[in-house]
Amino acid sequence: MAGELTTNNKKMTAGRLQSRPQFLAVRQGEKRKGGFFLLEVLDRKEPETEARVGFTVTKKHGNAVERNRMRRRLKEAVRLHAGFAMQPGHDYVVVARRDVLKAPFRELAAELKARVETKPKHKRSGDGRPRNA
């Protein structure tokens, strides 16, 4: 039947980021780089609320048809594979790169899932000491 999930297991859905201030707030968070996209993550410090996700595709990546195709592919990858891995109380923004169009869907979904599950790296202490000394 059209519109049904192709998998039998139940997956949690993620909410949506809807306004520009929400997208801009996520830019202050952690950045996780990938080959097909950049994932920006912000912990809202509200663990009882659902995770929210937003998608960004800039105009330099093609015309409206291509940008919409990129956005649709990323949305479907989140829906099927990465939505359940998103932590409650976090906001995620996926900034697409041109390679999203030509990437096999399995690779795209696997990379998205891996980036969502990646734990944040600890920042170096700011003691002012150079690395090579």
PDB file of C-alpha atoms in Angstrom:
ATOM      1  CA  MET A   1       0.000   0.000   0.000  1.00  0.00           C
ATOM      2  CA  ALA A   2       1.220   3.476  -0.771  1.00  0.00           C
ATOM      3  CA  GLY A   3       2.489   5.530   2.126  1.00  0.00           C
ATOM      4  CA  GLU A   4       3.283   2.629   4.440  1.00  0.00           C
ATOM      5  CA  LEU A   5       6.707   2.055   5.901  1.00  0.00           C
ATOM      6  CA  THR A   6       8.657  -0.702   4.218  1.00  0.00           C
ATOM      7  CA  THR A   7      10.060  -1.859   7.552  1.00  0.00           C
ATOM      8  CA  ASN A   8       8.068  -3.537  10.296  1.00  0.00           C
ATOM      9  CA  ASN A   9       9.796  -2.034  13.331  1.00  0.00           C
ATOM     10  CA  LYS A  10       8.343   1.096  14.889  1.00  0.00           C
ATOM     11  CA  LYS A  11      10.512   4.203  14.709  1.00  0.00           C
ATOM     12  CA  MET A  12      10.174   7.469  16.612  1.00  0.00           C
ATOM     13  CA  THR A  13       9.594  10.548  14.553  1.00  0.00           C
ATOM     14  CA  ALA A  14      11.411  13.827  14.930  1.00  0.00           C
ATOM     15  CA  GLY A  15       9.789  17.242  15.096  1.00  0.00           C
ATOM     16  CA  ARG A  16      10.593  20.049  12.680  1.00  0.00           C
ATOM     17  CA  LEU A  17      12.539  23.245  12.957  1.00  0.00           C
ATOM     18  CA  GLN A  18      10.286  25.859  11.400  1.00  0.00           C
ATOM     19  CA  SER A  19      11.580  29.380  11.931  1.00  0.00           C
ATOM     20  CA  ARG A  20      14.798  31.136  11.023  1.00  0.00           C
ATOM     21  CA  PRO A  21      15.735  31.879  14.667  1.00  0.00           C
ATOM     22  CA  GLN A  22      15.553  28.144  15.424  1.00  0.00           C
ATOM     23  CA  PHE A  23      17.928  27.367  12.531  1.00  0.00           C
ATOM     24  CA  LEU A  24      20.296  30.161  13.580  1.00  0.00           C
ATOM     25  CA  ALA A  25      20.369  28.922  17.178  1.00  0.00           C
ATOM     26  CA  VAL A  26      21.536  25.474  16.042  1.00  0.00           C
ATOM     27  CA  ARG A  27      24.526  27.074  14.291  1.00  0.00           C
ATOM     28  CA  GLN A  28      25.971  27.812  17.739  1.00  0.00           C
ATOM     29  CA  GLY A  29      26.104  24.084  18.540  1.00  0.00           C
ATOM     30  CA  GLU A  30      28.379  21.247  17.516  1.00  0.00           C
ATOM     31  CA  LYS A  31      29.269  20.612  13.854  1.00  0.00           C
ATOM     32  CA  ARG A  32      29.743  17.079  12.513  1.00  0.00           C
ATOM     33  CA  LYS A  33      31.201  17.021   9.006  1.00  0.00           C
ATOM     34  CA  GLY A  34      30.408  14.319   6.503  1.00  0.00           C
ATOM     35  CA  GLY A  35      31.015  13.653   2.838  1.00  0.00           C
ATOM     36  CA  PHE A  36      27.449  14.311   1.763  1.00  0.00           C
ATOM     37  CA  PHE A  37      26.354  16.925   4.307  1.00  0.00           C
ATOM     38  CA  LEU A  38      27.198  18.901   7.422  1.00  0.00           C
ATOM     39  CA  LEU A  39      25.221  18.047  10.544  1.00  0.00           C
ATOM     40  CA  GLU A  40      24.778  20.774  13.148  1.00  0.00           C
ATOM     41  CA  VAL A  41      23.599  19.662  16.593  1.00  0.00           C
ATOM     42  CA  LEU A  42      22.397  21.740  19.536  1.00  0.00           C
ATOM     43  CA  ASP A  43      21.436  20.413  22.963  1.00  0.00           C
ATOM     44  CA  ARG A  44      18.457  22.475  24.127  1.00  0.00           C
ATOM     45  CA  LYS A  45      18.805  21.113  27.704  1.00  0.00           C
ATOM     46  CA  GLU A  46      15.165  19.935  27.576  1.00  0.00           C
ATOM     47  CA  PRO A  47      15.372  16.106  27.699  1.00  0.00           C
ATOM     48  CA  GLU A  48      11.595  15.651  27.949  1.00  0.00           C
ATOM     49  CA  THR A  49      10.923  17.252  24.539  1.00  0.00           C
ATOM     50  CA  GLU A  50      11.235  15.514  21.180  1.00  0.00           C
ATOM     51  CA  ALA A  51      14.196  15.923  18.868  1.00  0.00           C
ATOM     52  CA  ARG A  52      13.706  18.423  16.051  1.00  0.00           C
ATOM     53  CA  VAL A  53      15.305  18.408  12.628  1.00  0.00           C
ATOM     54  CA  GLY A  54      15.655  20.934   9.814  1.00  0.00           C
ATOM     55  CA  PHE A  55      17.160  20.787   6.326  1.00  0.00           C
ATOM     56  CA  THR A  56      19.131  23.431   4.456  1.00  0.00           C
ATOM     57  CA  VAL A  57      20.156  23.388   0.796  1.00  0.00           C
ATOM     58  CA  THR A  58      21.808  26.545  -0.517  1.00  0.00           C
ATOM     59  CA  LYS A  59      21.195  27.983  -3.983  1.00  0.00           C
ATOM     60  CA  LYS A  60      24.766  27.301  -5.068  1.00  0.00           C
ATOM     61  CA  HIS A  61      23.901  23.582  -5.255  1.00  0.00           C
ATOM     62  CA  GLY A  62      21.560  23.789  -8.212  1.00  0.00           C
ATOM     63  CA  ASN A  63      18.149  24.886  -9.352  1.00  0.00           C
ATOM     64  CA  ALA A  64      14.950  24.436  -7.347  1.00  0.00           C
ATOM     65  CA  VAL A  65      14.263  20.961  -8.741  1.00  0.00           C
ATOM     66  CA  GLU A  66      17.685  19.669  -7.690  1.00  0.00           C
ATOM     67  CA  ARG A  67      17.543  21.346  -4.270  1.00  0.00           C
ATOM     68  CA  ASN A  68      14.115  19.865  -3.575  1.00  0.00           C
ATOM     69  CA  ARG A  69      15.334  16.419  -4.646  1.00  0.00           C
ATOM     70  CA  MET A  70      18.265  16.719  -2.211  1.00  0.00           C
ATOM     71  CA  ARG A  71      15.939  17.777   0.589  1.00  0.00           C
ATOM     72  CA  ARG A  72      13.504  14.918  -0.116  1.00  0.00           C
ATOM     73  CA  ARG A  73      16.315  12.333  -0.091  1.00  0.00           C
ATOM     74  CA  LEU A  74      17.612  13.619   3.244  1.00  0.00           C
ATOM     75  CA  LYS A  75      14.132  13.716   4.778  1.00  0.00           C
ATOM     76  CA  GLU A  76      13.507  10.113   3.758  1.00  0.00           C
ATOM     77  CA  ALA A  77      16.870   9.009   5.166  1.00  0.00           C
ATOM     78  CA  VAL A  78      15.986  10.628   8.498  1.00  0.00           C
ATOM     79  CA  ARG A  79      12.511   9.104   8.468  1.00  0.00           C
ATOM     80  CA  LEU A  80      13.664   5.568   7.743  1.00  0.00           C
ATOM     81  CA  HIS A  81      17.076   5.304   9.357  1.00  0.00           C
ATOM     82  CA  ALA A  82      18.194   8.166  11.588  1.00  0.00           C
ATOM     83  CA  GLY A  83      15.094   9.544  13.317  1.00  0.00           C
ATOM     84  CA  PHE A  84      15.185   6.941  16.071  1.00  0.00           C
ATOM     85  CA  ALA A  85      18.858   7.724  16.851  1.00  0.00           C
ATOM     86  CA  MET A  86      18.193  11.413  17.497  1.00  0.00           C
ATOM     87  CA  GLN A  87      18.362  12.288  21.179  1.00  0.00           C
ATOM     88  CA  PRO A  88      15.361  13.943  22.830  1.00  0.00           C
ATOM     89  CA  GLY A  89      15.866  17.626  23.569  1.00  0.00           C
ATOM     90  CA  HIS A  90      18.314  18.127  20.689  1.00  0.00           C
ATOM     91  CA  ASP A  91      17.980  20.116  17.464  1.00  0.00           C
ATOM     92  CA  TYR A  92      19.604  18.888  14.245  1.00  0.00           C
ATOM     93  CA  VAL A  93      20.172  20.819  11.018  1.00  0.00           C
ATOM     94  CA  VAL A  94      21.335  18.915   7.938  1.00  0.00           C
ATOM     95  CA  VAL A  95      23.164  21.185   5.475  1.00  0.00           C
ATOM     96  CA  ALA A  96      23.258  19.336   2.150  1.00  0.00           C
ATOM     97  CA  ARG A  97      26.142  19.176  -0.273  1.00  0.00           C
ATOM     98  CA  ARG A  98      25.871  18.550  -4.009  1.00  0.00           C
ATOM     99  CA  ASP A  99      26.962  14.886  -3.653  1.00  0.00           C
ATOM    100  CA  VAL A 100      23.611  14.054  -2.021  1.00  0.00           C
ATOM    101  CA  LEU A 101      22.073  13.841  -5.508  1.00  0.00           C
ATOM    102  CA  LYS A 102      24.366  11.130  -6.839  1.00  0.00           C
ATOM    103  CA  ALA A 103      25.031   9.163  -3.648  1.00  0.00           C
ATOM    104  CA  PRO A 104      23.465   5.709  -3.323  1.00  0.00           C
ATOM    105  CA  PHE A 105      20.614   5.942  -0.830  1.00  0.00           C
ATOM    106  CA  ARG A 106      22.055   3.209   1.422  1.00  0.00           C
ATOM    107  CA  GLU A 107      25.347   5.106   1.767  1.00  0.00           C
ATOM    108  CA  LEU A 108      23.539   8.378   2.396  1.00  0.00           C
ATOM    109  CA  ALA A 109      21.352   6.842   5.106  1.00  0.00           C
ATOM    110  CA  ALA A 110      24.278   5.017   6.720  1.00  0.00           C
ATOM    111  CA  GLU A 111      26.375   8.171   6.913  1.00  0.00           C
ATOM    112  CA  LEU A 112      23.475  10.185   8.309  1.00  0.00           C
ATOM    113  CA  LYS A 113      22.842   7.568  10.974  1.00  0.00           C
ATOM    114  CA  ALA A 114      26.563   7.452  11.866  1.00  0.00           C
ATOM    115  CA  ARG A 115      26.788  11.250  12.168  1.00  0.00           C
ATOM    116  CA  VAL A 116      23.690  11.414  14.373  1.00  0.00           C
ATOM    117  CA  GLU A 117      25.021   8.686  16.687  1.00  0.00           C
ATOM    118  CA  THR A 118      28.518  10.205  16.953  1.00  0.00           C
ATOM    119  CA  LYS A 119      29.303  11.378  20.454  1.00  0.00           C
ATOM    120  CA  PRO A 120      30.635  14.928  20.820  1.00  0.00           C
ATOM    121  CA  LYS A 121      34.391  15.194  21.032  1.00  0.00           C
ATOM    122  CA  HIS A 122      35.892  16.775  24.113  1.00  0.00           C
ATOM    123  CA  LYS A 123      37.437  20.146  23.516  1.00  0.00           C
ATOM    124  CA  ARG A 124      41.067  20.666  24.383  1.00  0.00           C
ATOM    125  CA  SER A 125      41.755  22.594  27.517  1.00  0.00           C
ATOM    126  CA  GLY A 126      42.380  26.252  26.858  1.00  0.00           C
ATOM    127  CA  ASP A 127      45.660  26.462  28.769  1.00  0.00           C
ATOM    128  CA  GLY A 128      47.299  28.372  25.910  1.00  0.00           C
ATOM    129  CA  ARG A 129      50.004  25.766  25.477  1.00  0.00           C
ATOM    130  CA  PRO A 130      51.001  25.039  21.855  1.00  0.00           C
ATOM    131  CA  ARG A 131      50.412  21.473  20.613  1.00  0.00           C
ATOM    132  CA  ASN A 132      53.935  20.743  19.427  1.00  0.00           C
ATOM    133  CA  ALA A 133      55.760  21.900  22.550  1.00  0.00           C
TER     134      ALA A 133
END
